[in-house]
Tab-separated table of C-alpha atoms in Angstrom:
chain	number	residue	atom	x	y	z
A	22	MET	CA	15.198	-19.258	6.269
A	23	THR	CA	16.274	-20.422	2.189
A	24	ASP	CA	18.045	-23.037	1.519
A	25	GLU	CA	18.529	-21.379	-2.126
A	26	PRO	CA	22.631	-19.340	-2.064
A	27	PRO	CA	22.661	-16.502	-2.043
A	28	LEU	CA	24.184	-14.362	-4.951
A	29	ARG	CA	27.649	-13.416	-4.112
A	30	ARG	CA	28.145	-10.125	-2.066
A	31	ARG	CA	31.210	-7.652	-2.282
A	32	PRO	CA	33.389	-8.120	0.994
A	33	THR	CA	33.004	-4.467	1.996
A	34	GLU	CA	33.038	-4.012	6.039
A	35	GLU	CA	29.521	-2.601	5.865
A	36	LEU	CA	28.108	-5.509	4.072
A	37	GLN	CA	29.445	-8.457	6.082
A	38	GLY	CA	26.278	-10.818	6.744
A	39	ASN	CA	22.843	-10.646	6.781
A	40	ALA	CA	22.174	-7.586	8.982
A	41	PRO	CA	23.748	-4.199	10.288
A	42	GLN	CA	25.636	-3.731	12.760
A	43	HIS	CA	24.476	-0.141	13.339
A	44	PRO	CA	21.106	1.267	13.888
A	45	PRO	CA	19.061	1.218	10.886
A	46	SER	CA	18.738	4.941	10.845
A	47	ALA	CA	22.652	5.306	11.602
A	48	GLN	CA	23.613	2.757	8.616
A	49	PRO	CA	26.758	3.701	6.719
A	50	GLN	CA	25.010	4.462	3.059
A	51	PRO	CA	27.094	2.719	0.504
A	52	ALA	CA	29.928	4.724	-1.153
A	53	GLY	CA	30.767	5.009	-5.152
A	54	ASP	CA	28.985	5.545	-8.214
A	55	GLY	CA	27.670	1.876	-8.241
A	56	GLY	CA	29.831	0.644	-11.302
A	57	ASP	CA	32.790	-1.079	-10.030
A	58	PRO	CA	32.707	-3.822	-7.417
A	59	THR	CA	36.404	-2.558	-6.076
A	60	ASP	CA	34.887	1.226	-5.512
A	61	GLY	CA	33.170	0.048	-2.481
A	62	GLY	CA	30.052	1.290	-4.433
A	63	PRO	CA	26.888	-1.351	-4.585
A	64	VAL	CA	26.774	-3.503	-7.154
A	65	PRO	CA	24.083	-3.055	-10.602
A	66	LEU	CA	21.621	-6.144	-11.190
A	67	THR	CA	20.874	-6.091	-14.631
A	68	ALA	CA	20.017	-9.922	-14.901
A	69	PRO	CA	18.289	-12.445	-13.213
A	70	ARG	CA	21.336	-15.433	-12.535
A	71	ASP	CA	19.206	-17.671	-14.620
A	72	GLY	CA	18.050	-15.356	-17.693
A	73	THR	CA	14.910	-13.837	-18.243
A	74	PRO	CA	11.930	-16.218	-18.167
A	75	ASP	CA	9.668	-15.682	-20.857
A	76	PRO	CA	5.600	-15.243	-19.668
A	77	VAL	CA	3.755	-18.782	-18.978
A	78	ALA	CA	0.556	-18.178	-20.813
A	79	THR	CA	-0.850	-22.030	-21.772
A	80	PRO	CA	-2.170	-24.587	-19.273
A	81	ALA	CA	0.652	-27.156	-19.914
A	82	ASP	CA	3.032	-24.678	-18.865
A	83	LEU	CA	1.397	-23.652	-15.641
A	84	ALA	CA	1.225	-27.588	-15.135
A	85	GLU	CA	4.446	-27.823	-15.731
A	86	VAL	CA	5.361	-24.802	-13.223
A	87	VAL	CA	3.304	-26.493	-11.094
A	88	ALA	CA	5.593	-29.349	-10.709
A	89	ARG	CA	8.556	-27.418	-11.016
A	90	PHE	CA	7.411	-25.276	-7.600
A	91	ALA	CA	5.808	-28.440	-5.789
A	92	ALA	CA	9.480	-29.945	-6.198
A	93	GLY	CA	10.703	-26.701	-4.988
A	94	THR	CA	12.323	-26.458	-0.642
A	95	GLY	CA	12.346	-23.212	1.330
A	96	PRO	CA	10.110	-19.754	0.741
A	97	VAL	CA	8.508	-18.949	-2.298
A	98	ALA	CA	8.777	-15.551	-3.108
A	99	LEU	CA	6.120	-13.826	-5.276
A	100	ASP	CA	5.301	-10.455	-6.838
A	101	ALA	CA	2.450	-9.242	-9.273
A	102	GLU	CA	2.333	-5.885	-11.524
A	103	ARG	CA	-0.950	-4.100	-11.906
A	104	ALA	CA	-1.850	-1.256	-14.488
A	105	SER	CA	-2.617	1.220	-11.797
A	106	GLY	CA	-3.175	4.744	-14.198
A	107	TYR	CA	-3.984	2.788	-16.652
A	108	ARG	CA	-6.461	0.775	-15.835
A	109	TYR	CA	-10.091	0.731	-13.726
A	110	SER	CA	-9.654	-2.543	-12.464
A	111	GLN	CA	-6.978	-3.363	-9.815
A	112	ARG	CA	-5.898	-7.047	-11.393
A	113	ALA	CA	-2.749	-8.489	-11.960
A	114	TYR	CA	-1.307	-8.284	-15.436
A	115	LEU	CA	1.310	-10.684	-14.198
A	116	VAL	CA	2.659	-12.454	-11.443
A	117	GLN	CA	6.289	-13.154	-10.483
A	118	LEU	CA	7.388	-16.114	-8.417
A	119	ARG	CA	10.754	-17.802	-7.113
A	120	ARG	CA	11.323	-20.720	-5.106
A	121	ALA	CA	14.550	-22.541	-4.556
A	122	GLY	CA	14.676	-25.303	-6.404
A	123	ALA	CA	12.058	-23.903	-9.224
A	124	GLY	CA	13.877	-20.719	-10.285
A	125	THR	CA	11.745	-17.937	-11.753
A	126	VAL	CA	8.736	-17.863	-13.096
A	127	LEU	CA	6.368	-15.489	-14.979
A	128	ILE	CA	2.552	-16.725	-15.230
A	129	ASP	CA	0.621	-14.148	-17.372
A	130	PRO	CA	-3.107	-14.424	-15.652
A	131	LEU	CA	-4.430	-13.117	-18.451
A	132	PRO	CA	-5.077	-15.834	-20.425
A	133	LEU	CA	-4.477	-18.219	-17.088
A	134	PRO	CA	-6.877	-16.236	-14.491
A	135	ASP	CA	-7.207	-19.322	-11.986
A	136	LEU	CA	-3.447	-20.141	-10.446
A	137	SER	CA	-5.294	-22.616	-7.936
A	138	ALA	CA	-3.446	-25.182	-8.875
A	139	LEU	CA	-0.230	-23.342	-7.994
A	140	ASP	CA	-1.684	-22.225	-4.640
A	141	ALA	CA	-2.054	-26.152	-3.955
A	142	VAL	CA	1.719	-26.588	-3.862
A	143	ILE	CA	3.499	-23.393	-2.138
A	144	GLY	CA	0.477	-22.703	0.019
A	145	GLU	CA	1.968	-23.842	2.927
A	146	ALA	CA	5.250	-22.618	2.173
A	147	GLU	CA	6.142	-18.825	3.775
A	148	TRP	CA	5.548	-16.434	1.018
A	149	VAL	CA	7.786	-13.539	0.970
A	150	LEU	CA	6.237	-10.219	-0.282
A	151	HIS	CA	7.467	-6.875	-0.436
A	152	ALA	CA	4.524	-4.281	0.639
A	153	ALA	CA	2.095	-7.015	0.943
A	154	SER	CA	-1.189	-5.197	1.237
A	155	GLN	CA	-0.705	-4.110	-2.251
A	156	ASP	CA	-0.569	-7.502	-3.367
A	157	LEU	CA	-2.555	-9.709	-1.479
A	158	PRO	CA	-5.820	-8.308	-3.168
A	159	CYS	CA	-4.953	-9.025	-6.618
A	160	LEU	CA	-3.030	-12.041	-6.060
A	161	ALA	CA	-6.372	-13.789	-4.478
A	162	GLU	CA	-8.105	-13.080	-7.307
A	163	VAL	CA	-6.274	-15.303	-9.307
A	164	GLY	CA	-6.582	-17.624	-6.706
A	165	LEU	CA	-3.193	-17.374	-4.579
A	166	ARG	CA	-3.376	-16.908	-1.194
A	167	PRO	CA	-0.929	-17.345	1.305
A	168	ARG	CA	-0.867	-19.075	4.797
A	169	ARG	CA	1.994	-17.619	6.052
A	170	LEU	CA	3.488	-14.911	4.434
A	171	PHE	CA	6.918	-12.224	5.284
A	172	ASP	CA	6.722	-8.807	3.933
A	173	THR	CA	10.076	-7.116	3.498
A	174	GLU	CA	8.910	-3.791	3.685
A	175	LEU	CA	6.709	-4.140	6.726
A	176	ALA	CA	9.533	-5.856	8.498
A	177	ALA	CA	12.232	-3.009	7.664
A	178	ARG	CA	9.428	-0.733	9.113
A	179	LEU	CA	9.739	-2.578	12.742
A	180	ALA	CA	13.283	-2.681	12.444
A	181	GLY	CA	13.324	1.077	12.347
A	182	PHE	CA	14.763	1.749	8.434
A	183	GLU	CA	13.875	5.160	7.295
A	184	ARG	CA	14.283	3.802	3.693
A	185	VAL	CA	11.741	0.733	3.115
A	186	GLY	CA	11.692	0.529	-0.626
A	187	LEU	CA	12.809	-2.751	-2.168
A	188	ALA	CA	15.413	-1.010	-4.152
A	189	ALA	CA	16.817	0.899	-1.222
A	190	LEU	CA	16.755	-2.434	0.674
A	191	THR	CA	18.893	-4.400	-1.137
A	192	GLU	CA	21.430	-1.984	-1.674
A	193	GLN	CA	21.515	-1.552	1.966
A	194	LEU	CA	21.305	-4.730	2.798
A	195	LEU	CA	22.370	-6.775	-0.100
A	196	GLY	CA	24.811	-4.599	-2.144
A	197	PHE	CA	22.964	-5.020	-5.103
A	198	THR	CA	21.104	-1.738	-7.000
A	199	LEU	CA	17.944	-2.646	-8.398
A	200	GLU	CA	16.796	-0.571	-11.568
A	201	LYS	CA	12.825	0.752	-10.849
A	202	HIS	CA	11.817	2.698	-14.332
A	203	HIS	CA	9.398	-0.087	-15.478
A	204	SER	CA	7.162	0.506	-11.929
A	205	ALA	CA	4.276	3.168	-13.735
A	206	ALA	CA	4.634	0.852	-17.030
A	207	ASP	CA	1.333	-0.098	-18.500
A	208	TRP	CA	1.564	-3.717	-17.907
A	209	SER	CA	-1.550	-4.580	-19.575
A	210	SER	CA	-0.355	-3.871	-22.578
A	211	ARG	CA	0.713	-7.278	-25.094
A	212	PRO	CA	3.198	-8.198	-25.812
A	213	LEU	CA	5.635	-7.358	-23.019
A	214	PRO	CA	9.241	-5.823	-23.747
A	215	GLU	CA	12.185	-7.707	-23.068
A	216	SER	CA	13.581	-5.508	-20.531
A	217	TRP	CA	9.849	-4.954	-18.875
A	218	LEU	CA	9.916	-8.775	-18.133
A	219	THR	CA	13.525	-8.302	-16.796
A	220	TYR	CA	12.599	-5.819	-14.902
A	221	ALA	CA	9.682	-8.385	-12.944
A	222	ALA	CA	12.117	-11.292	-13.150
A	223	LEU	CA	14.390	-8.938	-10.894
A	224	ASP	CA	11.798	-8.450	-8.323
A	225	VAL	CA	11.844	-11.309	-7.113
A	226	GLU	CA	15.756	-12.463	-7.375
A	227	LEU	CA	16.735	-10.849	-4.331
A	228	LEU	CA	13.883	-11.015	-1.890
A	229	THR	CA	14.125	-14.027	-0.182
A	230	ASP	CA	17.643	-12.947	0.659
A	231	LEU	CA	16.303	-9.650	1.747
A	232	ARG	CA	14.200	-11.666	4.013
A	233	ASP	CA	17.007	-13.535	5.876
A	234	ALA	CA	18.779	-10.508	5.855
A	235	LEU	CA	15.941	-8.468	7.684
A	236	ASP	CA	14.648	-11.598	9.871
A	237	ALA	CA	18.477	-11.579	11.535
A	238	GLU	CA	18.343	-7.849	12.036
A	239	LEU	CA	14.342	-8.396	13.894
A	240	ALA	CA	15.976	-11.287	16.098
A	241	ARG	CA	18.655	-8.679	16.971
A	242	GLN	CA	16.899	-6.002	17.812
A	243	GLY	CA	13.837	-8.526	19.870
A	244	LYS	CA	11.287	-7.484	17.517
A	245	SER	CA	10.923	-11.308	15.974
A	246	ALA	CA	7.261	-11.886	17.919
A	247	TRP	CA	6.299	-8.554	16.866
A	248	ALA	CA	6.856	-9.227	12.979
A	249	ALA	CA	5.138	-12.483	13.509
A	250	GLU	CA	1.512	-11.173	14.685
A	251	GLU	CA	2.012	-8.303	11.454
A	252	PHE	CA	2.501	-10.588	9.171
A	253	ALA	CA	-0.016	-13.105	10.780
A	254	ALA	CA	-2.646	-10.296	10.936
A	255	LEU	CA	-1.975	-9.645	7.106
A	256	VAL	CA	-2.585	-13.068	6.189
A	257	ARG	CA	-5.797	-12.924	7.686
A	258	THR	CA	-7.167	-9.451	6.362
A	259	GLY	CA	-4.455	-8.582	3.395
A	260	ALA	CA	-6.410	-10.226	0.843
A	261	ARG	CA	-10.026	-8.764	1.498
A	262	PRO	CA	-11.044	-5.627	-1.463
A	263	PRO	CA	-10.624	-1.894	-0.211
A	264	ARG	CA	-13.587	-0.749	1.231
A	265	VAL	CA	-15.836	0.572	-1.264
A	266	ARG	CA	-16.203	4.663	0.000
A	267	ALA	CA	-19.818	5.642	0.365
A	268	GLU	CA	-19.481	8.871	-1.454
A	269	PRO	CA	-16.247	7.934	-3.854
A	270	TRP	CA	-17.109	11.496	-5.602
A	271	ARG	CA	-16.328	13.026	-2.250
A	272	ARG	CA	-12.354	12.339	-2.726
A	273	THR	CA	-12.256	14.334	-6.325
A	274	SER	CA	-9.251	16.800	-6.504
A	275	GLY	CA	-9.947	19.907	-6.157
A	276	ILE	CA	-13.091	19.506	-4.800
A	277	HIS	CA	-12.688	21.768	-1.565
A	278	ARG	CA	-12.778	24.566	-4.485
A	279	VAL	CA	-16.710	23.642	-5.278
A	280	ARG	CA	-18.795	25.880	-3.530
A	281	GLY	CA	-22.781	25.255	-2.768
A	282	ALA	CA	-24.940	22.064	-2.551
A	283	ARG	CA	-25.620	22.738	-6.064
A	284	ALA	CA	-22.276	22.792	-7.749
A	285	GLN	CA	-21.198	19.687	-5.467
A	286	ALA	CA	-24.483	17.881	-7.349
A	287	ARG	CA	-22.624	18.602	-10.360
A	288	VAL	CA	-19.437	16.791	-9.652
A	289	ARG	CA	-20.975	14.040	-8.291
A	290	SER	CA	-22.970	13.232	-11.481
A	291	MET	CA	-20.347	14.504	-13.538
A	292	TRP	CA	-18.178	11.726	-11.188
A	293	TYR	CA	-20.492	8.937	-11.940
A	294	ALA	CA	-21.164	9.581	-15.573
A	295	ARG	CA	-16.875	9.278	-15.680
A	296	ASP	CA	-17.104	5.999	-13.408
A	297	GLN	CA	-19.324	4.597	-16.118
A	298	ILE	CA	-17.468	5.326	-18.954
A	299	ALA	CA	-14.243	3.753	-16.827
A	300	ALA	CA	-15.646	0.891	-16.065
A	301	ARG	CA	-17.072	-0.059	-19.032
A	302	ARG	CA	-13.333	0.451	-21.068
A	303	ASP	CA	-11.803	-0.707	-18.016
A	304	ALA	CA	-9.714	2.521	-18.035
A	305	ALA	CA	-8.605	4.295	-15.245
A	306	PRO	CA	-11.023	7.153	-14.611
A	307	GLY	CA	-7.952	10.007	-15.067
A	308	ARG	CA	-7.668	8.798	-18.426
A	309	VAL	CA	-11.201	9.284	-19.642
A	310	LEU	CA	-11.450	12.833	-17.825
A	311	PRO	CA	-9.165	14.306	-15.438
A	312	ASP	CA	-10.505	15.739	-11.717
A	313	SER	CA	-9.503	19.068	-13.033
A	314	ALA	CA	-12.104	18.992	-15.697
A	315	ILE	CA	-14.798	17.856	-13.622
A	316	ILE	CA	-13.804	20.590	-11.047
A	317	ALA	CA	-13.904	23.014	-13.796
A	318	ALA	CA	-17.619	22.134	-15.054
A	319	ALA	CA	-18.726	22.200	-11.835
A	320	GLU	CA	-17.543	25.958	-11.254
A	321	LEU	CA	-18.659	27.366	-14.570
A	322	ASP	CA	-21.779	24.677	-15.228
A	323	PRO	CA	-21.623	25.350	-19.091
A	324	LYS	CA	-25.015	25.272	-21.029
A	325	ASP	CA	-23.580	24.285	-24.541
A	326	GLU	CA	-20.648	22.298	-26.264
A	327	LYS	CA	-18.454	25.134	-27.427
A	328	THR	CA	-18.436	26.897	-23.586
A	329	LEU	CA	-17.666	23.374	-22.372
A	330	LEU	CA	-14.709	23.312	-24.700
A	331	THR	CA	-13.248	25.955	-24.226
A	332	LEU	CA	-12.508	24.731	-20.276
A	333	PRO	CA	-9.320	22.812	-19.127
A	334	GLY	CA	-8.865	19.499	-19.389
A	335	PHE	CA	-11.804	18.959	-22.392
A	336	GLY	CA	-9.764	20.070	-25.432
A	337	GLY	CA	-8.342	15.997	-25.989
A	338	ARG	CA	-10.053	14.641	-29.120
A	339	SER	CA	-11.564	11.365	-26.868
A	340	VAL	CA	-13.228	13.897	-23.973
A	341	ARG	CA	-14.777	15.883	-26.759
A	342	ARG	CA	-15.803	13.000	-28.397
A	343	LEU	CA	-18.141	12.395	-25.244
A	344	ALA	CA	-19.190	16.296	-24.769
A	345	ARG	CA	-22.903	15.386	-24.711
A	346	THR	CA	-22.558	12.870	-22.025
A	347	TRP	CA	-20.700	15.758	-19.521
A	348	LEU	CA	-23.508	18.528	-20.650
A	349	ALA	CA	-26.406	15.347	-20.104
A	350	ALA	CA	-24.881	14.513	-16.040
A	351	LEU	CA	-24.303	18.581	-15.934
A	352	ASP	CA	-28.180	18.776	-16.761
A	353	ASP	CA	-29.537	16.141	-14.579
A	354	ALA	CA	-27.264	17.623	-11.705
A	355	ARG	CA	-29.316	21.658	-12.740
A	356	GLN	CA	-32.350	19.182	-12.277
A	357	LEU	CA	-32.303	17.816	-9.581
A	358	PRO	CA	-34.939	19.284	-6.526
A	359	ASP	CA	-33.432	20.804	-3.666
A	360	ASP	CA	-34.218	17.932	-1.001
A	361	ALA	CA	-32.207	15.087	-3.787
A	362	LEU	CA	-28.624	17.638	-3.454
A	363	PRO	CA	-25.666	16.190	-1.307
A	364	VAL	CA	-25.711	17.385	2.737
A	365	THR	CA	-23.007	17.327	4.668
A	366	PRO	CA	-22.178	13.671	5.718
A	367	ALA	CA	-22.219	12.775	9.127
A	368	VAL	CA	-18.579	12.453	10.764
A	369	GLU	CA	-17.892	9.098	11.535
A	370	GLY	CA	-15.926	9.029	14.754
A	371	PRO	CA	-13.962	11.974	16.580
A	372	PRO	CA	-14.081	15.206	14.663
A	373	PRO	CA	-11.515	16.789	13.016
A	374	PRO	CA	-7.828	17.213	15.304
A	375	HIS	CA	-7.865	20.809	14.995
A	376	ARG	CA	-11.323	21.139	16.138
A	377	TRP	CA	-10.903	20.047	19.640
A	378	ALA	CA	-9.317	22.495	21.563
A	379	GLU	CA	-12.646	24.343	20.364
A	380	ARG	CA	-15.328	21.478	21.048
A	381	ASP	CA	-13.851	19.388	23.972
A	382	PRO	CA	-10.820	20.651	25.749
A	383	VAL	CA	-10.286	17.881	27.825
A	384	ALA	CA	-10.876	15.370	25.212
A	385	ALA	CA	-7.941	17.360	23.280
A	386	GLY	CA	-5.967	17.512	26.470
A	387	ARG	CA	-6.287	13.464	26.777
A	388	LEU	CA	-5.417	13.368	22.518
A	389	ALA	CA	-1.837	15.615	23.469
A	390	ARG	CA	-0.900	13.348	26.233
A	391	CYS	CA	-1.738	10.396	24.162
A	392	ARG	CA	0.389	11.326	21.491
A	393	GLU	CA	3.238	12.360	22.969
A	394	VAL	CA	3.090	9.153	24.733
A	395	VAL	CA	3.484	6.893	21.232
A	396	VAL	CA	6.294	9.041	20.042
A	397	ARG	CA	8.404	8.388	22.879
A	398	ILE	CA	7.839	4.580	22.874
A	399	ALA	CA	8.019	4.906	19.168
A	400	SER	CA	11.517	6.264	19.346
A	401	LYS	CA	12.422	4.440	22.069
A	402	HIS	CA	11.801	1.002	19.906
A	403	ASN	CA	12.909	2.462	16.613
A	404	LEU	CA	9.758	2.453	14.984
A	405	PRO	CA	8.141	4.647	12.717
A	406	PRO	CA	4.633	5.784	15.440
A	407	GLU	CA	1.822	4.691	12.620
A	408	ASN	CA	3.418	1.319	12.828
A	409	LEU	CA	3.354	1.329	16.898
A	410	ILE	CA	-0.286	2.041	16.600
A	411	THR	CA	-2.570	3.857	13.794
A	412	PRO	CA	-3.288	7.771	14.536
A	413	ASP	CA	-6.904	6.936	13.657
A	414	SER	CA	-6.847	4.622	16.785
A	415	VAL	CA	-4.967	7.302	19.499
A	416	ARG	CA	-7.988	9.626	18.597
A	417	ARG	CA	-10.577	7.552	18.866
A	418	LEU	CA	-9.312	6.316	22.065
A	419	ALA	CA	-8.507	10.211	23.133
A	420	TRP	CA	-11.802	11.081	22.011
A	421	THR	CA	-14.386	8.336	23.617
A	422	PRO	CA	-12.000	6.500	26.559
A	423	PRO	CA	-13.059	3.337	28.502
A	424	GLU	CA	-15.518	4.707	31.222
A	425	GLU	CA	-13.567	2.964	33.607
A	426	LEU	CA	-9.315	3.991	32.863
A	427	THR	CA	-7.679	0.295	34.104
A	428	GLU	CA	-5.276	-0.908	32.012
A	429	ASP	CA	-7.715	-3.974	31.440
A	430	ALA	CA	-10.011	-1.257	29.930
A	431	VAL	CA	-7.463	-0.062	27.441
A	432	ALA	CA	-6.256	-2.921	26.148
A	433	GLU	CA	-10.038	-4.073	25.353
A	434	THR	CA	-10.378	-0.618	23.468
A	435	LEU	CA	-7.647	-1.331	21.484
A	436	ARG	CA	-8.041	-4.883	20.373
A	437	GLY	CA	-11.551	-3.459	19.377
A	438	PHE	CA	-9.152	-1.097	16.965
A	439	ASN	CA	-7.230	-4.408	15.459
A	440	ALA	CA	-4.195	-3.590	17.854
A	441	ARG	CA	-2.097	-6.299	18.035
A	442	GLU	CA	-0.854	-7.835	21.494
A	443	TRP	CA	2.573	-6.750	21.030
A	444	GLN	CA	1.087	-2.878	20.739
A	445	ILE	CA	-1.094	-3.418	23.378
A	446	ALA	CA	1.855	-4.737	25.854
A	447	LEU	CA	4.031	-1.688	25.186
A	448	LEU	CA	1.546	1.102	24.853
A	449	THR	CA	-1.278	0.012	27.682
A	450	PRO	CA	0.822	1.265	30.953
A	451	HIS	CA	1.674	4.443	29.383
A	452	LEU	CA	-1.845	5.280	27.706
A	453	THR	CA	-3.792	4.526	30.494
A	454	PRO	CA	-2.754	7.303	33.382
A	455	ALA	CA	-2.434	9.408	29.797
A	456	LEU	CA	-6.209	9.487	29.729
A	457	ASN	CA	-6.876	10.822	33.195
A	458	PRO	CA	-7.454	14.457	33.752
A	459	ASP	CA	-4.016	14.548	35.628
A	460	PRO	CA	-1.648	12.076	34.258
A	461	PRO	CA	1.406	11.030	36.286
A	462	THR	CA	4.615	10.283	34.082
A	463	PRO	CA	5.606	6.868	34.013
A	464	GLU	CA	8.885	5.669	33.228
A	465	LEU	CA	9.240	4.020	29.883
A	466	PRO	CA	10.498	0.337	30.800
């Protein structure tokens, strides 16, 4: 629990206390237009309680922040702003922190790329983040790695809330509304406008209050131990960078329209040409050349600049300046021998579910029964099915079940898929019979 006094909340009946008294899916929504605290509506939160701080950008200022947070108490609320859609990298361009006794700080990691000194004084505290998996990799890049954390988005999912965005949760549980209109801003730009800094500071203003409300709700539902397992798994794996795909060009939007190996080679060649430029410029690939332009060029295969520039997506000045690069990429694909053209990759794991009935009707029956089990148990415990177990784990289990269909064998298989013990305990007694060709239907606990 935080020992920082929470912001004063409105004494409306539906927002008294830290946790909803109704199932989250049936919670009453705050009424009113949000402008008047007396009309029963949520209160707009427009400024941090201590004012908007200037970004910390010098070693001396960082040392002062380290001292403040070392003297602070309780959990540490953290957030990071990236520049997705503008930059090639997923690095943090602003780091926000708040702690009782230390207040709120905004740190500019461009001049201060190593925050390990701060990590040393807050590392043993519980860190509170919203959608932690999005921010942990970029925080790790600047030396911030939690040992304990509480993820308010994940907690809300486990508690069964239908709306799990930060603004939605603070409105439902705390009675305050947060503006989210700067969420897609270019945080790599400098200087950052005052309104953006206020927005960033407000993202951590209520996190510890929200943590306490959700913690109480999880305890009321008997899910605290589940959440603890999930948070521990995030600590173990959340800072890992995303897995690099073997053929990332295959995710080009619209590639399903491209027919033939030679045309796919053109997509591949242009994708890698664009990626090299984007990495060199530290620009989002789509800002160098949109996917739609790659697909159009792959379909038409233009041989000259005039034809290329008539295609959709090639009209911008910066794209036109690179016309020779795009034509060279297309020519490279044209010159490839047949044995160097793309081939359909081998599918890892089970085939797409829509093909199961044709390829293996028995496995298709197992999958249907396993899915029904997951939906029933998730509904009973007021959970999204995907938070009870990943859909991929269900498919892999149903496609290749253990040879010996015992609860121990099924449990071990699920552990191999990184399922948590609370998930295994709920699912194993019911998935085991569902994997049998003629299963009984056990009662839910």
